[in-house]
mmCIF file of C-alpha atoms and ligand atoms in Angstrom:
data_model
loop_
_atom_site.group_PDB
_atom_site.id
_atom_site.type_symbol
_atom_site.label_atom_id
_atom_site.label_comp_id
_atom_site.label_asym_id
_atom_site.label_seq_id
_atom_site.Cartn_x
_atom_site.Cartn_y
_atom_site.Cartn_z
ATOM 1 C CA UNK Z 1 -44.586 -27.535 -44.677
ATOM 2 C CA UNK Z 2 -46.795 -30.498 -46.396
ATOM 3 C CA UNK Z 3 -44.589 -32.847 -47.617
ATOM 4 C CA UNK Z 4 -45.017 -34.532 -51.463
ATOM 5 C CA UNK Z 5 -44.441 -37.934 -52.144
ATOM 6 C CA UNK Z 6 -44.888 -37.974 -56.629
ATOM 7 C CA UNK Z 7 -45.001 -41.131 -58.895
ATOM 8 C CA UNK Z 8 -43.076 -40.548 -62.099
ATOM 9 C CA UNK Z 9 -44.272 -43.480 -64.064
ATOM 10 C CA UNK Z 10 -42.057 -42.624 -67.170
ATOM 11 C CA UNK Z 11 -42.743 -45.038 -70.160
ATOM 12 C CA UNK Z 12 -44.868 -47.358 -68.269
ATOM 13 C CA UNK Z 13 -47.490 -49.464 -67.484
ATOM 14 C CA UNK Z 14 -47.420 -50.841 -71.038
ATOM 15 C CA UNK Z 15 -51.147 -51.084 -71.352
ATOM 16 C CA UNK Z 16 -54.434 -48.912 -70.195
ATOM 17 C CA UNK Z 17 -55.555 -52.744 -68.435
ATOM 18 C CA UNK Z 18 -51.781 -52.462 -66.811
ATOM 19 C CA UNK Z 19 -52.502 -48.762 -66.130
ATOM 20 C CA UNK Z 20 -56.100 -49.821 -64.264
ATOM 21 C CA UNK Z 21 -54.433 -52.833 -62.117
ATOM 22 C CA UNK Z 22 -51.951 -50.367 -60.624
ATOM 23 C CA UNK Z 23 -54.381 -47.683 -59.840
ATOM 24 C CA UNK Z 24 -56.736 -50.771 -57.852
ATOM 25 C CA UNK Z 25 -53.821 -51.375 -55.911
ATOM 26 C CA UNK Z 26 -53.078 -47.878 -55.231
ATOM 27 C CA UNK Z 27 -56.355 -46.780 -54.429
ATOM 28 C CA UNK Z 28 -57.240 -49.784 -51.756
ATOM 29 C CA UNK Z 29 -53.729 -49.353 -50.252
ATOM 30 C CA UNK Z 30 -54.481 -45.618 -49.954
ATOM 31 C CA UNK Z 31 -57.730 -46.291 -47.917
ATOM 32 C CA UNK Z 32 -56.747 -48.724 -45.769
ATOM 33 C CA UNK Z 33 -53.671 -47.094 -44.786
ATOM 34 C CA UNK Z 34 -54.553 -43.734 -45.288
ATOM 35 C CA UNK Z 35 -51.352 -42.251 -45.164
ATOM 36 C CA UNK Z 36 -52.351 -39.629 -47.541
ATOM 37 C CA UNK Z 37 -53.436 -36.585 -45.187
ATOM 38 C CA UNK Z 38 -52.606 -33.450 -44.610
ATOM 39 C CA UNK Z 39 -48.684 -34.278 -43.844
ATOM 40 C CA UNK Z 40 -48.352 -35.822 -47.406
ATOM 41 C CA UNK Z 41 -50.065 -35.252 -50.630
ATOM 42 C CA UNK Z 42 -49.603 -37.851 -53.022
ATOM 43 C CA UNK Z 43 -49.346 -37.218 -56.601
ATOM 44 C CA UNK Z 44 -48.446 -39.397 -59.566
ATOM 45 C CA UNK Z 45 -47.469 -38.746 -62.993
ATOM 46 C CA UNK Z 46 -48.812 -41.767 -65.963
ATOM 47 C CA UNK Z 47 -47.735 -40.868 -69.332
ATOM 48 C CA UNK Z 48 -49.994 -38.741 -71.510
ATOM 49 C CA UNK Z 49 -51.515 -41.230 -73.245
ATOM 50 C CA UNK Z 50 -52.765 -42.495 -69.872
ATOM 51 C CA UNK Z 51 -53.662 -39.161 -68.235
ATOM 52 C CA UNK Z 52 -57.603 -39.207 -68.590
ATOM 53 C CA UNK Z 53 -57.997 -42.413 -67.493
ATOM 54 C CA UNK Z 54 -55.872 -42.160 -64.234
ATOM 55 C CA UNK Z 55 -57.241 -38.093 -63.338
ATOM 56 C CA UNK Z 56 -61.016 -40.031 -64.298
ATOM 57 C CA UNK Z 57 -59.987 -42.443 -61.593
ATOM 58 C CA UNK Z 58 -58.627 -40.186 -59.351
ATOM 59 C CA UNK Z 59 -61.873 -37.977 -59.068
ATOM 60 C CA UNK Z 60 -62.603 -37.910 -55.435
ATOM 61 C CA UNK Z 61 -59.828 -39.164 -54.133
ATOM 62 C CA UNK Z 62 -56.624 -37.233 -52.329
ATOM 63 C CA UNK Z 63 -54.304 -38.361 -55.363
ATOM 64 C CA UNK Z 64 -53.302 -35.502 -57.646
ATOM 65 C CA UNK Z 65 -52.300 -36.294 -61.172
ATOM 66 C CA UNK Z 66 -50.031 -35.016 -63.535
ATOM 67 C CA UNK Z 67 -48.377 -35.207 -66.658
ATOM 68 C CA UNK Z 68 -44.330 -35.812 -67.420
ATOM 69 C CA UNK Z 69 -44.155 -32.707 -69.918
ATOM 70 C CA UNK Z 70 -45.770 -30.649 -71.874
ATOM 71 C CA UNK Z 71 -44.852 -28.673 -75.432
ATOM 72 C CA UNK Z 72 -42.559 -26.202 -75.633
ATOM 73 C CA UNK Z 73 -44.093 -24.539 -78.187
ATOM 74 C CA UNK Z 74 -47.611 -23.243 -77.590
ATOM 75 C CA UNK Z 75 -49.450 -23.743 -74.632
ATOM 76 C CA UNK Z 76 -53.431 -24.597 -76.677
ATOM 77 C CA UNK Z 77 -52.821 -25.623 -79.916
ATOM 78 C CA UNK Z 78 -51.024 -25.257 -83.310
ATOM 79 C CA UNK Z 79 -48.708 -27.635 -85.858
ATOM 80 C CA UNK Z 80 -46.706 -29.373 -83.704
ATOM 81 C CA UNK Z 81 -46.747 -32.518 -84.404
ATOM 82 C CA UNK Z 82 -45.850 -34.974 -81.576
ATOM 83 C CA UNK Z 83 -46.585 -32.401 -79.201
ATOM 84 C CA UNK Z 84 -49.417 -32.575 -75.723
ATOM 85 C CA UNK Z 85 -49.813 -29.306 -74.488
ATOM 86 C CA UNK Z 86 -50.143 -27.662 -71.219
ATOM 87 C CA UNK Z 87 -54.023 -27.079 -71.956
ATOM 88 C CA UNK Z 88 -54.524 -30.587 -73.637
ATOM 89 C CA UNK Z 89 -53.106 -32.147 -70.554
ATOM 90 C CA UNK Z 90 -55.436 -29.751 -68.011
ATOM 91 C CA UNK Z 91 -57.910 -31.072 -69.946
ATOM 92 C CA UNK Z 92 -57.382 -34.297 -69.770
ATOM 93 C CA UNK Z 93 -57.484 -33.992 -66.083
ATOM 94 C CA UNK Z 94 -53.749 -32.787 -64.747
ATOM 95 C CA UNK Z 95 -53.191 -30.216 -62.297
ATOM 96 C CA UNK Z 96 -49.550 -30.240 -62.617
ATOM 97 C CA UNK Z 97 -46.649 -31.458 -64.845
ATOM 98 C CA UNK Z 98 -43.105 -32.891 -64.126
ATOM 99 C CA UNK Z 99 -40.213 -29.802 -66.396
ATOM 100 C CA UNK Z 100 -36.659 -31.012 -66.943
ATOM 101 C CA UNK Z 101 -36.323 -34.305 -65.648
ATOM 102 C CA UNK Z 102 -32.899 -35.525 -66.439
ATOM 103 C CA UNK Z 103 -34.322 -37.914 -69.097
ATOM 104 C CA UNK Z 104 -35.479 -35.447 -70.918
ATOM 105 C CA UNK Z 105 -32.680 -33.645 -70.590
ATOM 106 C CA UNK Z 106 -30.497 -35.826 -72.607
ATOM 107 C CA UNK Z 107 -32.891 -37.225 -74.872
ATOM 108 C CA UNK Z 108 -34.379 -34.756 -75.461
ATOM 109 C CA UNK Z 109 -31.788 -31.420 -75.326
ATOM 110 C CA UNK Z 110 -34.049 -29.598 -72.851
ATOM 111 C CA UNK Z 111 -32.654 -26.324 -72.277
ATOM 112 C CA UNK Z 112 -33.375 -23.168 -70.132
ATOM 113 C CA UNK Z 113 -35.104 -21.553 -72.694
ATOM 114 C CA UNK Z 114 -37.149 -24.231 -73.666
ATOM 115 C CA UNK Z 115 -38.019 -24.907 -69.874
ATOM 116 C CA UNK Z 116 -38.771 -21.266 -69.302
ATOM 117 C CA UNK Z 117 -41.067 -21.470 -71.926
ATOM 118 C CA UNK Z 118 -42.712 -24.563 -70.744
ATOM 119 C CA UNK Z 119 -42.925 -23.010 -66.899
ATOM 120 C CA UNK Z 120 -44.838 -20.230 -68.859
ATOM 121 C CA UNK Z 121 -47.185 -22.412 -70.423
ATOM 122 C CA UNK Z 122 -47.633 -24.281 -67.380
ATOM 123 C CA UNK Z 123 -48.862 -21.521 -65.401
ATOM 124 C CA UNK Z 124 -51.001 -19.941 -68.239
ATOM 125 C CA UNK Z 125 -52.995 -23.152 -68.171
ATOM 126 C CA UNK Z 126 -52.923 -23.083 -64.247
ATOM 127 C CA UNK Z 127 -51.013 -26.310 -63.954
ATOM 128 C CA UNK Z 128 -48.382 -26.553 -60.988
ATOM 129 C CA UNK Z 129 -45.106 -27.521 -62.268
ATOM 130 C CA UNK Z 130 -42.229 -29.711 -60.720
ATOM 131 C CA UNK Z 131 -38.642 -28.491 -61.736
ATOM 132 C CA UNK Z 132 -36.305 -31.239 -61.645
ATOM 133 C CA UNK Z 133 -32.389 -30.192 -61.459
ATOM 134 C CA UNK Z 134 -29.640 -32.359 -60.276
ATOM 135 C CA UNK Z 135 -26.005 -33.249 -61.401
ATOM 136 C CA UNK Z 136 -24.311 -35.951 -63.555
ATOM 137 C CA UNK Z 137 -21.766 -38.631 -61.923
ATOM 138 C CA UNK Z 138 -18.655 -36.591 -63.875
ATOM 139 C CA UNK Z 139 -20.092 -33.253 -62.284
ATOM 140 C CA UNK Z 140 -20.664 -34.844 -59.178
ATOM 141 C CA UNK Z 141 -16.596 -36.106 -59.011
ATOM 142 C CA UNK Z 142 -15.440 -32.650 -60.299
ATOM 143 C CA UNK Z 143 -17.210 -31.395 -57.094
ATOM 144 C CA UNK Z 144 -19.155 -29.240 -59.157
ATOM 145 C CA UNK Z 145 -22.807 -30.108 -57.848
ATOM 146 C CA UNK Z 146 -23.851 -26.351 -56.645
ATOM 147 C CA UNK Z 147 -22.238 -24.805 -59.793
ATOM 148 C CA UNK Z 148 -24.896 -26.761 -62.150
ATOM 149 C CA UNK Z 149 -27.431 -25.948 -59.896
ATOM 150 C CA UNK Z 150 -26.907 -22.266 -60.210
ATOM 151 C CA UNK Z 151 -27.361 -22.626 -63.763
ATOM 152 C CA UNK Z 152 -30.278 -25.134 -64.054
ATOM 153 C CA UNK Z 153 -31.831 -22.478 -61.371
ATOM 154 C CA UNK Z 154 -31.427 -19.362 -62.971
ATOM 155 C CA UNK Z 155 -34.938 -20.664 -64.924
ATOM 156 C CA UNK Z 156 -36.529 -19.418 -61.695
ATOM 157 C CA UNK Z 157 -34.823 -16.253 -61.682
ATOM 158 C CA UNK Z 158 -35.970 -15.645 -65.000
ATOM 159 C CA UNK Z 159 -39.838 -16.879 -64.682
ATOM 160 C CA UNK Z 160 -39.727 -13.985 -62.004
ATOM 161 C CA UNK Z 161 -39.404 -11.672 -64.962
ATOM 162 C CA UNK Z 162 -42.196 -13.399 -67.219
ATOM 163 C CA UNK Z 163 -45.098 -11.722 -68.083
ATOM 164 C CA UNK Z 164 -47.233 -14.383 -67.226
ATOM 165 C CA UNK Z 165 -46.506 -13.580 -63.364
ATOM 166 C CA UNK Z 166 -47.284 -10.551 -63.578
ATOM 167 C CA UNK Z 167 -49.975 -9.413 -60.455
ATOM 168 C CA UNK Z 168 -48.969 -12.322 -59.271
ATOM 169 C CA UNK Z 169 -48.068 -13.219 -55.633
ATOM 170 C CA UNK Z 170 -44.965 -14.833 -54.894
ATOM 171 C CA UNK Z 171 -47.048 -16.968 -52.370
ATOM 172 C CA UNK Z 172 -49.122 -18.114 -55.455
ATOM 173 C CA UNK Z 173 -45.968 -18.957 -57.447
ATOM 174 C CA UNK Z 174 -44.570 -20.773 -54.040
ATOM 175 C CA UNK Z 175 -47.585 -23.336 -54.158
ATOM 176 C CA UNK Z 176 -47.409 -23.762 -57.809
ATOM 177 C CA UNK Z 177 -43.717 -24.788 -57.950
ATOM 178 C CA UNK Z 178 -41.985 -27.368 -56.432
ATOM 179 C CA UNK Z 179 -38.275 -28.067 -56.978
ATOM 180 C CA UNK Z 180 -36.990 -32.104 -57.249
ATOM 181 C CA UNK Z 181 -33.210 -32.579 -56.771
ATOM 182 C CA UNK Z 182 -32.651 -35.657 -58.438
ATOM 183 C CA UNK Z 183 -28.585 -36.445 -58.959
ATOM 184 C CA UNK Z 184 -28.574 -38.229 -62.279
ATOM 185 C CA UNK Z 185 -25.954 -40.880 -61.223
ATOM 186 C CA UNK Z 186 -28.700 -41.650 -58.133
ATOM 187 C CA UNK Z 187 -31.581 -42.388 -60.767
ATOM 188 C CA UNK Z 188 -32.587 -45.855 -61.361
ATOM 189 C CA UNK Z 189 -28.826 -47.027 -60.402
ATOM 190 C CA UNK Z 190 -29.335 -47.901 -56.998
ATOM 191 C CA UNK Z 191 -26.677 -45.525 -55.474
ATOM 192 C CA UNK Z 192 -27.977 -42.502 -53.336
ATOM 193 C CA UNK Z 193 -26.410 -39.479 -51.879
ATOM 194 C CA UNK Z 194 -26.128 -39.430 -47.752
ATOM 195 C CA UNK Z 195 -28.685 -37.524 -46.042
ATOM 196 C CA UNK Z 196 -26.440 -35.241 -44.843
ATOM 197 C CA UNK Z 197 -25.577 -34.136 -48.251
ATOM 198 C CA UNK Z 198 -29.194 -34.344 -49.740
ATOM 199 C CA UNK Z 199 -29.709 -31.709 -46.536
ATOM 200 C CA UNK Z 200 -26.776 -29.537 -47.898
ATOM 201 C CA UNK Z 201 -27.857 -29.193 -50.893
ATOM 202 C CA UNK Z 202 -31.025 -29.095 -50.569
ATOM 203 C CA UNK Z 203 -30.547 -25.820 -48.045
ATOM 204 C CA UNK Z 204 -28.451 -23.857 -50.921
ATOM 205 C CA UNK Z 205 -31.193 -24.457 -53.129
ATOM 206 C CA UNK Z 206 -33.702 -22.644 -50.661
ATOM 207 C CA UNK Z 207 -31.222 -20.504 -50.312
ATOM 208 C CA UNK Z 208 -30.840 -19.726 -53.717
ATOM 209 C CA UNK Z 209 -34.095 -19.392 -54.507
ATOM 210 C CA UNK Z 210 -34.566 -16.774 -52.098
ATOM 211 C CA UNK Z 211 -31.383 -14.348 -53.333
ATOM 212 C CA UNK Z 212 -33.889 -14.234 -56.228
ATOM 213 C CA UNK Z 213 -36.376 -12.169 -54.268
ATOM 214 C CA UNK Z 214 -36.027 -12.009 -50.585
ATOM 215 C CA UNK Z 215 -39.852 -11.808 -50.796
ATOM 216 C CA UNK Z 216 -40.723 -15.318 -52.031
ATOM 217 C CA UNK Z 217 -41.931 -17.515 -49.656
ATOM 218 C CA UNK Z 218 -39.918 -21.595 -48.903
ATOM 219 C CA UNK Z 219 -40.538 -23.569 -51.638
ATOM 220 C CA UNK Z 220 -41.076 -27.463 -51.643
ATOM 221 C CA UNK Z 221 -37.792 -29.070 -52.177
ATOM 222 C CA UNK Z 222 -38.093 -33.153 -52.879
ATOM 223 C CA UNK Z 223 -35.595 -35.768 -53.169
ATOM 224 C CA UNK Z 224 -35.411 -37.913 -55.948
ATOM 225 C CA UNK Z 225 -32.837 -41.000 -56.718
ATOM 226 C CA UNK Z 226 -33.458 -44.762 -55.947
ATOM 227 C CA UNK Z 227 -35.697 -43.923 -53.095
ATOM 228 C CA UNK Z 228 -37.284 -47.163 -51.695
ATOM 229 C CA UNK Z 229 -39.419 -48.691 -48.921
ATOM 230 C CA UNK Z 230 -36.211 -49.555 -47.209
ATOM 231 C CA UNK Z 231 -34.519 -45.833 -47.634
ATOM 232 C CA UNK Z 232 -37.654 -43.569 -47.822
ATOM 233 C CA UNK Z 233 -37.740 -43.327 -43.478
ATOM 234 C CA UNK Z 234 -33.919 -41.973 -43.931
ATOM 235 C CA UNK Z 235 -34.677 -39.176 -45.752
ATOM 236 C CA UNK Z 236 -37.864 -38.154 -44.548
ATOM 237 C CA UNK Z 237 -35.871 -37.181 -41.414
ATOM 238 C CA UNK Z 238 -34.270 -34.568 -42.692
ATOM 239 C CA UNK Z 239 -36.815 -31.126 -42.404
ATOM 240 C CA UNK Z 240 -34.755 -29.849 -45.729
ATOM 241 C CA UNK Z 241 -36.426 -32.900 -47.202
ATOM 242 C CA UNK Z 242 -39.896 -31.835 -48.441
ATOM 243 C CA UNK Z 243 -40.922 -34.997 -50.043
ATOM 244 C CA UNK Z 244 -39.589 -37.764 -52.645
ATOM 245 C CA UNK Z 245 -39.824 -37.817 -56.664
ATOM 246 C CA UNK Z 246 -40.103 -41.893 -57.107
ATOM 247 C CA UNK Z 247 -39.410 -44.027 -60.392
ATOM 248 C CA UNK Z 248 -39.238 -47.294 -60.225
ATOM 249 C CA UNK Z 249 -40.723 -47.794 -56.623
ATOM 250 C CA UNK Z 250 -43.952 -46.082 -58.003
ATOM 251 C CA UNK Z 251 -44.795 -48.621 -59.917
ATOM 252 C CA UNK Z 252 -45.741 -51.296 -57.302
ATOM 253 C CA UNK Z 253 -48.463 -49.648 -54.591
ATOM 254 C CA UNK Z 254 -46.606 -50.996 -51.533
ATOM 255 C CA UNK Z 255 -43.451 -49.354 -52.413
ATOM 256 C CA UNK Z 256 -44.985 -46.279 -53.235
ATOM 257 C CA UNK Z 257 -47.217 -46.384 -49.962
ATOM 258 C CA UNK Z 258 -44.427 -47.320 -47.780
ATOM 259 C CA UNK Z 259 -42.719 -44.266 -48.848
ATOM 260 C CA UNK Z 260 -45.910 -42.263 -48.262
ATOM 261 C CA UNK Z 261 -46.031 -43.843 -45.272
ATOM 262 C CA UNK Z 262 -42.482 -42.518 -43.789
ATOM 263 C CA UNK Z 263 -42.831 -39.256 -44.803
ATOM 264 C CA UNK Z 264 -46.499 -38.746 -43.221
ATOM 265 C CA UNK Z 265 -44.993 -40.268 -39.958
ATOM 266 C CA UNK Z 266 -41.821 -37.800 -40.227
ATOM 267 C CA UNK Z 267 -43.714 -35.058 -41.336
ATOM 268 C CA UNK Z 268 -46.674 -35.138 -38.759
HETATM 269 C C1 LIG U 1 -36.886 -40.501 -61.441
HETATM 270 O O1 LIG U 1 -36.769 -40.942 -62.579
HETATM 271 O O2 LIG U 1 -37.372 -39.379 -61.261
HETATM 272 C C2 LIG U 1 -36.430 -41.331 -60.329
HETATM 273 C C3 LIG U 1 -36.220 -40.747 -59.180
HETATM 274 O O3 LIG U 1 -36.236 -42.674 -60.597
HETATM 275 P P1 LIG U 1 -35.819 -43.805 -59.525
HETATM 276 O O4 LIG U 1 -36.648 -43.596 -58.281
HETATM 277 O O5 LIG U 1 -36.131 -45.093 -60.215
HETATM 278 O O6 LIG U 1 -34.371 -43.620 -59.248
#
């Protein structure tokens, strides 16, 4: 399986000339060390009021782009103020979009229904989405990590029932969703999870993505939480691991493309 290494920018660069600077040193680490190939297809989300200038840049290049969200409420148009949706964003040049990343989680009060309705609106406007799902610290102590998951999963269960898939082929829906595990306590804080129980977990996800129907095909599962240049190689060794979901190492090119780097070398 291709693995995925994905930039989630968040709230930053602060300006477009920030936004540009990054991108130059992307782009010329990504041709000389071409570690974007066929093992590893690099992707990274800017926010939205970035996204045309980074997909404009990214024309032509093996860099995907995509956005952090997109409204909840309508997937075109309509009076929602404060609100980029899934067709502004396509339009702007995305071919994907990060759903339910912790942060917006608890800023925000995403819930199931509101991310069911914003995996609908994804595909309508034929954007891939990644699903982020993961665990607080306190739910990680009460040994209750797999127990969450079955909830914050049961989106998928219930996109299989959507309209919006129907005539579908679960191989389509495979290569149009990709899951990140991200453990909330592991985001931004330094602290990770060991490999061995990334791989754990990340095998009853497969696993319980497939009780949903036996016909759907693997689907991408990435690690995300304080990966780094130093800790990327680690991971990449694990074949549960598809691929990384990267903050704050995605903001400087040769942390990024170090991490690139290890999981096109593990992956190849
Ligand atoms: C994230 O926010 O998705 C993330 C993984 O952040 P960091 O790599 O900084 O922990």
């Amino acid at each position: 399986m291709q693995a995925w290494v994905i930039g989630n920018w968040k709230q930053n660069p602060a300006t477009n000339n920030d936004v540009n600077k990054l991108l130059d040193s992307l782009l010329a680490v990504n041709d000389t060390a071409s570690t974007s190939t066929a093992q590893c297809q690099l992707m990274v989300a800017p926010s939205c009021v970035h996204l045309a200038t980074v997909s404009a840049r990214l024309q032509g290049t093996s860099m995907l782009c995509a956005a952090q969200n997109i409204s909840a409420h309508s997937d075109s148009t309509g009076a929602y103020t404060g609100d980029c949706s899934a067709q502004q964003v396509a339009d702007a040049g995305a071919t994907w979009t990060i759903l339910g990343h912790s942060e917006r989680r608890q800023y925000h009060r995403e819930s199931n229904d509101t991310l069911i309705s914003k995996l609908c609106h994804a595909l309508t406007q034929n954007l891939g989405a990644v699903l982020c799902v993961g665990e607080t610290q306190e739910q990680y102590d009460a040994q209750q990590t797999f127990a969450v998951l079955d909830e914050q999963l049961a989106v998928v269960k219930d996109l299989l029932t959507q309209p919006v898939l129907e005539g579908d082929s679960s191989l389509s829906l495979a290569e149009r969703l990709i899951i990140a595990y991200e453990p909330v306590w592991a985001i931004g804080t330094g602290k990770v999870p060991t490999v061995a129980e990334v791989t754990a977990t990340h095998a009853y996800i497969k696993q319980t993505l497939a009780s949903f129907d036996t016909s759907l095909p693997e689907f991408a599962v990435l690690y995300g939480g304080s990966v780094n240049a130093d800790n990327a190689d680690s991971f990449a060794g694990s074949p549960m691991i598809n691929g990384a979901l990267v903050g704050g190492a995605a903001l400087k090119s040769e942390s990024f493309m170090a991490i690139a780097a290890a999981f096109n070398h593990a992956k190849a």
